[in-house]
Amino acid sequence: MAILWLKAQLRLRRTPPPTDLYNGLQRLAYSVIIVIAMVEVLSGLAIYKPVQLWWLGSLFGGYDGARAVHLLGLSLLALFTLVHLVMVALHPRAILTMLTGGKRA
């Protein structure tokens, strides 16, 4: 379902698939961002206390691996935020709907 929505957003598909409260692409993005945030916390802890949490650092391939994962996660979080800011700029009237989740049946 997320692939169909991505095609619709990129104008590769004329009609978007049917929508529930959140479309497939939104559900995928919000689910993945939770996982990214958890990895950010774990990699941050591995960087913060590398001697005490050596076992956590080894999950990321050592201190340098934890730093690389942390930087990648930070970049993805920044991209997620940037996409949301662009969407608000393109659709300023929809900001209230974005904050409240829209009308519920």
mmCIF file of N, CA, C and O in Angstrom:
data_model
loop_
_atom_site.group_PDB
_atom_site.id
_atom_site.type_symbol
_atom_site.label_atom_id
_atom_site.label_comp_id
_atom_site.label_asym_id
_atom_site.label_seq_id
_atom_site.Cartn_x
_atom_site.Cartn_y
_atom_site.Cartn_z
ATOM 1 N N MET A 1 0.821 -1.185 0.000
ATOM 2 C CA MET A 1 0.000 0.000 0.000
ATOM 3 C C MET A 1 0.872 1.258 0.000
ATOM 4 O O MET A 1 0.536 2.232 -0.633
ATOM 5 N N ALA A 2 1.997 1.199 0.717
ATOM 6 C CA ALA A 2 2.895 2.355 0.769
ATOM 7 C C ALA A 2 3.495 2.632 -0.606
ATOM 8 O O ALA A 2 3.674 3.794 -0.983
ATOM 9 N N ILE A 3 3.784 1.574 -1.369
ATOM 10 C CA ILE A 3 4.344 1.742 -2.718
ATOM 11 C C ILE A 3 3.341 2.459 -3.619
ATOM 12 O O ILE A 3 3.711 3.349 -4.396
ATOM 13 N N LEU A 4 2.068 2.089 -3.515
ATOM 14 C CA LEU A 4 1.039 2.746 -4.333
ATOM 15 C C LEU A 4 0.931 4.226 -3.995
ATOM 16 O O LEU A 4 0.770 5.071 -4.877
ATOM 17 N N TRP A 5 1.017 4.547 -2.704
ATOM 18 C CA TRP A 5 0.953 5.955 -2.306
ATOM 19 C C TRP A 5 2.186 6.726 -2.756
ATOM 20 O O TRP A 5 2.097 7.886 -3.140
ATOM 21 N N LEU A 6 3.344 6.076 -2.710
ATOM 22 C CA LEU A 6 4.567 6.736 -3.169
ATOM 23 C C LEU A 6 4.460 7.041 -4.660
ATOM 24 O O LEU A 6 4.822 8.130 -5.101
ATOM 25 N N LYS A 7 3.934 6.110 -5.436
ATOM 26 C CA LYS A 7 3.747 6.349 -6.866
ATOM 27 C C LYS A 7 2.775 7.502 -7.105
ATOM 28 O O LYS A 7 2.979 8.324 -7.997
ATOM 29 N N ALA A 8 1.720 7.574 -6.300
ATOM 30 C CA ALA A 8 0.750 8.668 -6.447
ATOM 31 C C ALA A 8 1.387 10.011 -6.092
ATOM 32 O O ALA A 8 1.143 11.015 -6.758
ATOM 33 N N GLN A 9 2.213 10.041 -5.050
ATOM 34 C CA GLN A 9 2.860 11.283 -4.642
ATOM 35 C C GLN A 9 3.879 11.758 -5.659
ATOM 36 O O GLN A 9 4.077 12.955 -5.844
ATOM 37 N N LEU A 10 4.538 10.809 -6.330
ATOM 38 C CA LEU A 10 5.534 11.162 -7.343
ATOM 39 C C LEU A 10 4.900 11.370 -8.720
ATOM 40 O O LEU A 10 5.604 11.547 -9.704
ATOM 41 N N ARG A 11 3.576 11.348 -8.762
ATOM 42 C CA ARG A 11 2.800 11.548 -9.998
ATOM 43 C C ARG A 11 3.054 10.450 -11.028
ATOM 44 O O ARG A 11 2.933 10.674 -12.224
ATOM 45 N N LEU A 12 3.419 9.259 -10.578
ATOM 46 C CA LEU A 12 3.580 8.121 -11.470
ATOM 47 C C LEU A 12 2.267 7.358 -11.616
ATOM 48 O O LEU A 12 2.138 6.485 -12.453
ATOM 49 N N ARG A 13 1.312 7.693 -10.774
ATOM 50 C CA ARG A 13 -0.009 7.077 -10.790
ATOM 51 C C ARG A 13 -1.040 8.189 -10.777
ATOM 52 O O ARG A 13 -0.937 9.129 -9.993
ATOM 53 N N ARG A 14 -2.041 8.092 -11.626
ATOM 54 C CA ARG A 14 -3.031 9.175 -11.754
ATOM 55 C C ARG A 14 -3.946 9.304 -10.550
ATOM 56 O O ARG A 14 -4.218 10.401 -10.084
ATOM 57 N N THR A 15 -4.443 8.190 -10.048
ATOM 58 C CA THR A 15 -5.381 8.240 -8.926
ATOM 59 C C THR A 15 -4.745 7.607 -7.697
ATOM 60 O O THR A 15 -4.153 6.530 -7.788
ATOM 61 N N PRO A 16 -4.879 8.260 -6.560
ATOM 62 C CA PRO A 16 -4.315 7.668 -5.334
ATOM 63 C C PRO A 16 -5.170 6.487 -4.869
ATOM 64 O O PRO A 16 -6.362 6.425 -5.154
ATOM 65 N N PRO A 17 -4.558 5.549 -4.160
ATOM 66 C CA PRO A 17 -5.334 4.429 -3.622
ATOM 67 C C PRO A 17 -6.304 4.918 -2.553
ATOM 68 O O PRO A 17 -6.185 6.042 -2.067
ATOM 69 N N PRO A 18 -7.274 4.090 -2.172
ATOM 70 C CA PRO A 18 -8.228 4.512 -1.139
ATOM 71 C C PRO A 18 -7.521 4.852 0.175
ATOM 72 O O PRO A 18 -6.529 4.229 0.538
ATOM 73 N N THR A 19 -8.062 5.849 0.873
ATOM 74 C CA THR A 19 -7.427 6.364 2.080
ATOM 75 C C THR A 19 -8.236 6.018 3.316
ATOM 76 O O THR A 19 -9.446 6.149 3.338
ATOM 77 N N ASP A 20 -7.530 5.600 4.366
ATOM 78 C CA ASP A 20 -8.122 5.458 5.680
ATOM 79 C C ASP A 20 -7.743 6.730 6.441
ATOM 80 O O ASP A 20 -7.491 7.761 5.816
ATOM 81 N N LEU A 21 -7.676 6.696 7.756
ATOM 82 C CA LEU A 21 -7.280 7.887 8.504
ATOM 83 C C LEU A 21 -5.862 8.303 8.105
ATOM 84 O O LEU A 21 -5.592 9.476 7.898
ATOM 85 N N TYR A 22 -4.951 7.349 7.971
ATOM 86 C CA TYR A 22 -3.596 7.592 7.481
ATOM 87 C C TYR A 22 -3.365 6.667 6.298
ATOM 88 O O TYR A 22 -3.730 5.499 6.340
ATOM 89 N N ASN A 23 -2.717 7.187 5.255
ATOM 90 C CA ASN A 23 -2.455 6.331 4.106
ATOM 91 C C ASN A 23 -1.249 5.429 4.387
ATOM 92 O O ASN A 23 -0.567 5.559 5.400
ATOM 93 N N GLY A 24 -0.995 4.504 3.473
ATOM 94 C CA GLY A 24 0.061 3.525 3.675
ATOM 95 C C GLY A 24 1.437 4.130 3.819
ATOM 96 O O GLY A 24 2.258 3.673 4.625
ATOM 97 N N LEU A 25 1.717 5.183 3.066
ATOM 98 C CA LEU A 25 3.020 5.837 3.135
ATOM 99 C C LEU A 25 3.214 6.528 4.484
ATOM 100 O O LEU A 25 4.295 6.473 5.076
ATOM 101 N N GLN A 26 2.159 7.147 4.990
ATOM 102 C CA GLN A 26 2.242 7.786 6.306
ATOM 103 C C GLN A 26 2.465 6.740 7.400
ATOM 104 O O GLN A 26 3.277 6.936 8.298
ATOM 105 N N ARG A 27 1.742 5.643 7.319
ATOM 106 C CA ARG A 27 1.889 4.603 8.335
ATOM 107 C C ARG A 27 3.307 4.041 8.346
ATOM 108 O O ARG A 27 3.881 3.808 9.403
ATOM 109 N N LEU A 28 3.855 3.823 7.156
ATOM 110 C CA LEU A 28 5.217 3.317 7.065
ATOM 111 C C LEU A 28 6.213 4.328 7.647
ATOM 112 O O LEU A 28 7.089 3.966 8.431
ATOM 113 N N ALA A 29 6.059 5.597 7.281
ATOM 114 C CA ALA A 29 6.990 6.629 7.752
ATOM 115 C C ALA A 29 6.938 6.781 9.268
ATOM 116 O O ALA A 29 7.988 6.849 9.930
ATOM 117 N N TYR A 30 5.736 6.800 9.832
ATOM 118 C CA TYR A 30 5.629 6.987 11.275
ATOM 119 C C TYR A 30 6.074 5.756 12.049
ATOM 120 O O TYR A 30 6.572 5.866 13.164
ATOM 121 N N SER A 31 5.922 4.578 11.476
ATOM 122 C CA SER A 31 6.416 3.367 12.134
ATOM 123 C C SER A 31 7.939 3.316 12.098
ATOM 124 O O SER A 31 8.581 2.979 13.091
ATOM 125 N N VAL A 32 8.511 3.660 10.955
ATOM 126 C CA VAL A 32 9.965 3.624 10.812
ATOM 127 C C VAL A 32 10.626 4.688 11.681
ATOM 128 O O VAL A 32 11.699 4.449 12.253
ATOM 129 N N ILE A 33 10.011 5.846 11.829
ATOM 130 C CA ILE A 33 10.629 6.921 12.603
ATOM 131 C C ILE A 33 10.717 6.543 14.086
ATOM 132 O O ILE A 33 11.654 6.947 14.785
ATOM 133 N N ILE A 34 9.791 5.726 14.568
ATOM 134 C CA ILE A 34 9.862 5.256 15.956
ATOM 135 C C ILE A 34 11.070 4.335 16.129
ATOM 136 O O ILE A 34 11.815 4.431 17.106
ATOM 137 N N VAL A 35 11.287 3.455 15.168
ATOM 138 C CA VAL A 35 12.438 2.556 15.215
ATOM 139 C C VAL A 35 13.740 3.359 15.131
ATOM 140 O O VAL A 35 14.695 3.088 15.871
ATOM 141 N N ILE A 36 13.772 4.352 14.251
ATOM 142 C CA ILE A 36 14.970 5.189 14.118
ATOM 143 C C ILE A 36 15.257 5.920 15.428
ATOM 144 O O ILE A 36 16.412 6.016 15.856
ATOM 145 N N ALA A 37 14.229 6.420 16.078
ATOM 146 C CA ALA A 37 14.420 7.126 17.350
ATOM 147 C C ALA A 37 14.983 6.187 18.421
ATOM 148 O O ALA A 37 15.862 6.582 19.198
ATOM 149 N N MET A 38 14.514 4.952 18.447
ATOM 150 C CA MET A 38 15.041 3.992 19.429
ATOM 151 C C MET A 38 16.500 3.663 19.140
ATOM 152 O O MET A 38 17.321 3.574 20.071
ATOM 153 N N VAL A 39 16.852 3.506 17.869
ATOM 154 C CA VAL A 39 18.244 3.248 17.502
ATOM 155 C C VAL A 39 19.110 4.453 17.848
ATOM 156 O O VAL A 39 20.261 4.300 18.286
ATOM 157 N N GLU A 40 18.572 5.652 17.683
ATOM 158 C CA GLU A 40 19.308 6.871 18.057
ATOM 159 C C GLU A 40 19.644 6.878 19.545
ATOM 160 O O GLU A 40 20.751 7.230 19.936
ATOM 161 N N VAL A 41 18.678 6.519 20.366
ATOM 162 C CA VAL A 41 18.916 6.495 21.815
ATOM 163 C C VAL A 41 19.980 5.454 22.158
ATOM 164 O O VAL A 41 20.920 5.725 22.918
ATOM 165 N N LEU A 42 19.857 4.263 21.579
ATOM 166 C CA LEU A 42 20.823 3.207 21.883
ATOM 167 C C LEU A 42 22.225 3.557 21.388
ATOM 168 O O LEU A 42 23.209 3.348 22.108
ATOM 169 N N SER A 43 22.319 4.080 20.171
ATOM 170 C CA SER A 43 23.651 4.449 19.667
ATOM 171 C C SER A 43 24.210 5.643 20.443
ATOM 172 O O SER A 43 25.420 5.720 20.668
ATOM 173 N N GLY A 44 23.349 6.543 20.874
ATOM 174 C CA GLY A 44 23.800 7.662 21.699
ATOM 175 C C GLY A 44 24.346 7.195 23.039
ATOM 176 O O GLY A 44 25.361 7.713 23.525
ATOM 177 N N LEU A 45 23.692 6.207 23.634
ATOM 178 C CA LEU A 45 24.202 5.652 24.888
ATOM 179 C C LEU A 45 25.541 4.954 24.677
ATOM 180 O O LEU A 45 26.441 5.036 25.523
ATOM 181 N N ALA A 46 25.685 4.268 23.552
ATOM 182 C CA ALA A 46 26.947 3.586 23.249
ATOM 183 C C ALA A 46 28.078 4.585 23.061
ATOM 184 O O ALA A 46 29.227 4.300 23.405
ATOM 185 N N ILE A 47 27.768 5.759 22.539
ATOM 186 C CA ILE A 47 28.784 6.799 22.363
ATOM 187 C C ILE A 47 29.078 7.499 23.694
ATOM 188 O O ILE A 47 30.216 7.810 24.020
ATOM 189 N N TYR A 48 28.034 7.708 24.491
ATOM 190 C CA TYR A 48 28.154 8.443 25.745
ATOM 191 C C TYR A 48 28.980 7.679 26.777
ATOM 192 O O TYR A 48 29.804 8.265 27.493
ATOM 193 N N LYS A 49 28.737 6.385 26.898
ATOM 194 C CA LYS A 49 29.445 5.552 27.889
ATOM 195 C C LYS A 49 30.050 4.328 27.196
ATOM 196 O O LYS A 49 29.600 3.201 27.383
ATOM 197 N N PRO A 50 31.097 4.524 26.390
ATOM 198 C CA PRO A 50 31.639 3.391 25.627
ATOM 199 C C PRO A 50 32.294 2.314 26.490
ATOM 200 O O PRO A 50 32.282 1.147 26.123
ATOM 201 N N VAL A 51 32.849 2.677 27.646
ATOM 202 C CA VAL A 51 33.509 1.679 28.496
ATOM 203 C C VAL A 51 32.471 0.894 29.296
ATOM 204 O O VAL A 51 32.504 -0.333 29.348
ATOM 205 N N GLN A 52 31.521 1.603 29.900
ATOM 206 C CA GLN A 52 30.512 0.940 30.715
ATOM 207 C C GLN A 52 29.521 0.138 29.863
ATOM 208 O O GLN A 52 29.031 -0.904 30.297
ATOM 209 N N LEU A 53 29.202 0.634 28.683
ATOM 210 C CA LEU A 53 28.233 -0.038 27.803
ATOM 211 C C LEU A 53 28.929 -0.635 26.581
ATOM 212 O O LEU A 53 28.462 -0.514 25.455
ATOM 213 N N TRP A 54 30.049 -1.320 26.807
ATOM 214 C CA TRP A 54 30.833 -1.894 25.715
ATOM 215 C C TRP A 54 30.009 -2.869 24.888
ATOM 216 O O TRP A 54 30.162 -2.960 23.683
ATOM 217 N N TRP A 55 29.116 -3.614 25.563
ATOM 218 C CA TRP A 55 28.284 -4.599 24.870
ATOM 219 C C TRP A 55 27.316 -3.924 23.903
ATOM 220 O O TRP A 55 27.008 -4.455 22.841
ATOM 221 N N LEU A 56 26.847 -2.740 24.257
ATOM 222 C CA LEU A 56 25.958 -1.994 23.375
ATOM 223 C C LEU A 56 26.736 -1.447 22.182
ATOM 224 O O LEU A 56 26.259 -1.495 21.039
ATOM 225 N N GLY A 57 27.928 -0.973 22.446
ATOM 226 C CA GLY A 57 28.775 -0.500 21.359
ATOM 227 C C GLY A 57 29.142 -1.607 20.389
ATOM 228 O O GLY A 57 29.242 -1.386 19.177
ATOM 229 N N SER A 58 29.318 -2.827 20.907
ATOM 230 C CA SER A 58 29.676 -3.947 20.027
ATOM 231 C C SER A 58 28.521 -4.309 19.092
ATOM 232 O O SER A 58 28.744 -4.849 18.015
ATOM 233 N N LEU A 59 27.282 -4.025 19.498
ATOM 234 C CA LEU A 59 26.135 -4.256 18.601
ATOM 235 C C LEU A 59 26.196 -3.373 17.356
ATOM 236 O O LEU A 59 25.700 -3.750 16.297
ATOM 237 N N PHE A 60 26.809 -2.217 17.506
ATOM 238 C CA PHE A 60 26.936 -1.280 16.385
ATOM 239 C C PHE A 60 28.282 -1.406 15.674
ATOM 240 O O PHE A 60 28.593 -0.609 14.803
ATOM 241 N N GLY A 61 29.093 -2.370 16.071
ATOM 242 C CA GLY A 61 30.391 -2.554 15.439
ATOM 243 C C GLY A 61 31.487 -1.725 16.070
ATOM 244 O O GLY A 61 32.453 -1.358 15.413
ATOM 245 N N GLY A 62 31.331 -1.391 17.334
ATOM 246 C CA GLY A 62 32.334 -0.596 18.035
ATOM 247 C C GLY A 62 31.942 0.871 18.117
ATOM 248 O O GLY A 62 30.863 1.292 17.676
ATOM 249 N N TYR A 63 32.842 1.637 18.687
ATOM 250 C CA TYR A 63 32.578 3.060 18.908
ATOM 251 C C TYR A 63 32.357 3.808 17.593
ATOM 252 O O TYR A 63 31.411 4.590 17.468
ATOM 253 N N ASP A 64 33.218 3.546 16.618
ATOM 254 C CA ASP A 64 33.077 4.238 15.328
ATOM 255 C C ASP A 64 31.797 3.825 14.600
ATOM 256 O O ASP A 64 31.152 4.650 13.948
ATOM 257 N N GLY A 65 31.425 2.575 14.721
ATOM 258 C CA GLY A 65 30.169 2.121 14.124
ATOM 259 C C GLY A 65 28.970 2.788 14.768
ATOM 260 O O GLY A 65 28.009 3.171 14.086
ATOM 261 N N ALA A 66 29.011 2.932 16.090
ATOM 262 C CA ALA A 66 27.925 3.604 16.803
ATOM 263 C C ALA A 66 27.828 5.070 16.371
ATOM 264 O O ALA A 66 26.722 5.602 16.213
ATOM 265 N N ARG A 67 28.974 5.701 16.169
ATOM 266 C CA ARG A 67 28.957 7.101 15.707
ATOM 267 C C ARG A 67 28.364 7.210 14.317
ATOM 268 O O ARG A 67 27.582 8.127 14.034
ATOM 269 N N ALA A 68 28.713 6.271 13.433
ATOM 270 C CA ALA A 68 28.184 6.293 12.064
ATOM 271 C C ALA A 68 26.671 6.058 12.051
ATOM 272 O O ALA A 68 25.931 6.756 11.351
ATOM 273 N N VAL A 69 26.220 5.091 12.845
ATOM 274 C CA VAL A 69 24.779 4.816 12.929
ATOM 275 C C VAL A 69 24.049 6.024 13.502
ATOM 276 O O VAL A 69 22.964 6.395 13.035
ATOM 277 N N HIS A 70 24.656 6.645 14.511
ATOM 278 C CA HIS A 70 24.033 7.814 15.135
ATOM 279 C C HIS A 70 23.917 8.972 14.138
ATOM 280 O O HIS A 70 22.878 9.642 14.072
ATOM 281 N N LEU A 71 24.955 9.188 13.357
ATOM 282 C CA LEU A 71 24.914 10.251 12.345
ATOM 283 C C LEU A 71 23.872 9.956 11.275
ATOM 284 O O LEU A 71 23.130 10.851 10.856
ATOM 285 N N LEU A 72 23.799 8.707 10.825
ATOM 286 C CA LEU A 72 22.792 8.332 9.829
ATOM 287 C C LEU A 72 21.385 8.530 10.371
ATOM 288 O O LEU A 72 20.510 9.079 9.690
ATOM 289 N N GLY A 73 21.166 8.107 11.614
ATOM 290 C CA GLY A 73 19.853 8.288 12.230
ATOM 291 C C GLY A 73 19.494 9.755 12.387
ATOM 292 O O GLY A 73 18.349 10.151 12.145
ATOM 293 N N LEU A 74 20.455 10.564 12.770
ATOM 294 C CA LEU A 74 20.230 11.998 12.902
ATOM 295 C C LEU A 74 19.857 12.610 11.553
ATOM 296 O O LEU A 74 18.951 13.441 11.464
ATOM 297 N N SER A 75 20.534 12.161 10.496
ATOM 298 C CA SER A 75 20.230 12.661 9.160
ATOM 299 C C SER A 75 18.813 12.278 8.739
ATOM 300 O O SER A 75 18.087 13.084 8.137
ATOM 301 N N LEU A 76 18.400 11.059 9.060
ATOM 302 C CA LEU A 76 17.046 10.627 8.713
ATOM 303 C C LEU A 76 15.987 11.395 9.504
ATOM 304 O O LEU A 76 14.937 11.746 8.960
ATOM 305 N N LEU A 77 16.262 11.656 10.778
ATOM 306 C CA LEU A 77 15.327 12.459 11.577
ATOM 307 C C LEU A 77 15.223 13.885 11.031
ATOM 308 O O LEU A 77 14.132 14.466 10.981
ATOM 309 N N ALA A 78 16.350 14.449 10.614
ATOM 310 C CA ALA A 78 16.339 15.792 10.033
ATOM 311 C C ALA A 78 15.574 15.806 8.710
ATOM 312 O O ALA A 78 14.801 16.734 8.445
ATOM 313 N N LEU A 79 15.750 14.771 7.902
ATOM 314 C CA LEU A 79 15.021 14.676 6.638
ATOM 315 C C LEU A 79 13.524 14.542 6.884
ATOM 316 O O LEU A 79 12.717 15.178 6.202
ATOM 317 N N PHE A 80 13.141 13.745 7.856
ATOM 318 C CA PHE A 80 11.733 13.585 8.230
ATOM 319 C C PHE A 80 11.129 14.928 8.634
ATOM 320 O O PHE A 80 10.034 15.286 8.202
ATOM 321 N N THR A 81 11.868 15.678 9.435
ATOM 322 C CA THR A 81 11.400 16.997 9.864
ATOM 323 C C THR A 81 11.319 17.966 8.691
ATOM 324 O O THR A 81 10.338 18.708 8.551
ATOM 325 N N LEU A 82 12.316 17.948 7.821
ATOM 326 C CA LEU A 82 12.326 18.824 6.657
ATOM 327 C C LEU A 82 11.147 18.540 5.734
ATOM 328 O O LEU A 82 10.497 19.476 5.243
ATOM 329 N N VAL A 83 10.849 17.268 5.503
ATOM 330 C CA VAL A 83 9.702 16.916 4.655
ATOM 331 C C VAL A 83 8.416 17.459 5.260
ATOM 332 O O VAL A 83 7.560 18.003 4.549
ATOM 333 N N HIS A 84 8.266 17.358 6.568
ATOM 334 C CA HIS A 84 7.063 17.889 7.207
ATOM 335 C C HIS A 84 6.981 19.407 7.107
ATOM 336 O O HIS A 84 5.907 19.968 6.894
ATOM 337 N N LEU A 85 8.103 20.084 7.245
ATOM 338 C CA LEU A 85 8.095 21.546 7.111
ATOM 339 C C LEU A 85 7.751 21.975 5.689
ATOM 340 O O LEU A 85 7.006 22.943 5.480
ATOM 341 N N VAL A 86 8.254 21.255 4.701
ATOM 342 C CA VAL A 86 7.925 21.555 3.302
ATOM 343 C C VAL A 86 6.442 21.328 3.059
ATOM 344 O O VAL A 86 5.775 22.123 2.383
ATOM 345 N N MET A 87 5.904 20.244 3.608
ATOM 346 C CA MET A 87 4.475 19.973 3.425
ATOM 347 C C MET A 87 3.609 21.060 4.057
ATOM 348 O O MET A 87 2.587 21.448 3.495
ATOM 349 N N VAL A 88 4.009 21.555 5.201
ATOM 350 C CA VAL A 88 3.264 22.644 5.837
ATOM 351 C C VAL A 88 3.362 23.908 4.984
ATOM 352 O O VAL A 88 2.378 24.630 4.812
ATOM 353 N N ALA A 89 4.533 24.179 4.415
ATOM 354 C CA ALA A 89 4.701 25.368 3.567
ATOM 355 C C ALA A 89 3.873 25.260 2.288
ATOM 356 O O ALA A 89 3.337 26.259 1.811
ATOM 357 N N LEU A 90 3.746 24.052 1.748
ATOM 358 C CA LEU A 90 2.974 23.877 0.514
ATOM 359 C C LEU A 90 1.472 23.889 0.755
ATOM 360 O O LEU A 90 0.705 24.247 -0.140
ATOM 361 N N HIS A 91 1.056 23.473 1.937
ATOM 362 C CA HIS A 91 -0.373 23.394 2.255
ATOM 363 C C HIS A 91 -0.659 24.075 3.589
ATOM 364 O O HIS A 91 -1.004 23.412 4.568
ATOM 365 N N PRO A 92 -0.536 25.402 3.668
ATOM 366 C CA PRO A 92 -0.684 26.084 4.967
ATOM 367 C C PRO A 92 -2.093 25.960 5.561
ATOM 368 O O PRO A 92 -2.249 26.009 6.771
ATOM 369 N N ARG A 93 -3.113 25.795 4.729
ATOM 370 C CA ARG A 93 -4.473 25.670 5.270
ATOM 371 C C ARG A 93 -4.701 24.343 5.974
ATOM 372 O O ARG A 93 -5.633 24.202 6.753
ATOM 373 N N ALA A 94 -3.866 23.377 5.689
ATOM 374 C CA ALA A 94 -4.048 22.047 6.265
ATOM 375 C C ALA A 94 -3.307 21.866 7.586
ATOM 376 O O ALA A 94 -3.321 20.773 8.141
ATOM 377 N N ILE A 95 -2.693 22.921 8.117
ATOM 378 C CA ILE A 95 -1.903 22.765 9.335
ATOM 379 C C ILE A 95 -2.767 22.358 10.527
ATOM 380 O O ILE A 95 -2.365 21.523 11.334
ATOM 381 N N LEU A 96 -3.973 22.881 10.611
ATOM 382 C CA LEU A 96 -4.850 22.502 11.713
ATOM 383 C C LEU A 96 -5.233 21.027 11.609
ATOM 384 O O LEU A 96 -5.250 20.303 12.603
ATOM 385 N N THR A 97 -5.495 20.573 10.388
ATOM 386 C CA THR A 97 -5.803 19.156 10.172
ATOM 387 C C THR A 97 -4.601 18.289 10.513
ATOM 388 O O THR A 97 -4.744 17.208 11.072
ATOM 389 N N MET A 98 -3.394 18.755 10.201
ATOM 390 C CA MET A 98 -2.186 17.995 10.517
ATOM 391 C C MET A 98 -1.991 17.881 12.025
ATOM 392 O O MET A 98 -1.563 16.846 12.525
ATOM 393 N N LEU A 99 -2.314 18.929 12.747
ATOM 394 C CA LEU A 99 -2.132 18.910 14.198
ATOM 395 C C LEU A 99 -3.172 18.090 14.913
ATOM 396 O O LEU A 99 -2.881 17.418 15.906
ATOM 397 N N THR A 100 -4.419 18.121 14.430
ATOM 398 C CA THR A 100 -5.503 17.423 15.117
ATOM 399 C C THR A 100 -5.768 16.040 14.569
ATOM 400 O O THR A 100 -6.434 15.238 15.204
ATOM 401 N N GLY A 101 -5.291 15.742 13.376
ATOM 402 C CA GLY A 101 -5.568 14.446 12.761
ATOM 403 C C GLY A 101 -6.803 14.454 11.905
ATOM 404 O O GLY A 101 -7.206 13.438 11.356
ATOM 405 N N GLY A 102 -7.451 15.596 11.781
ATOM 406 C CA GLY A 102 -8.622 15.714 10.920
ATOM 407 C C GLY A 102 -9.902 15.259 11.595
ATOM 408 O O GLY A 102 -9.940 14.926 12.773
ATOM 409 N N LYS A 103 -10.968 15.243 10.798
ATOM 410 C CA LYS A 103 -12.279 14.847 11.320
ATOM 411 C C LYS A 103 -12.307 13.342 11.522
ATOM 412 O O LYS A 103 -11.784 12.581 10.720
ATOM 413 N N ARG A 104 -12.945 12.937 12.598
ATOM 414 C CA ARG A 104 -13.098 11.512 12.873
ATOM 415 C C ARG A 104 -14.566 11.133 12.742
ATOM 416 O O ARG A 104 -15.438 11.887 13.133
ATOM 417 N N ALA A 105 -14.791 9.980 12.230
ATOM 418 C CA ALA A 105 -16.177 9.511 12.009
ATOM 419 C C ALA A 105 -16.800 8.991 13.270
ATOM 420 O O ALA A 105 -16.234 8.656 14.221
#
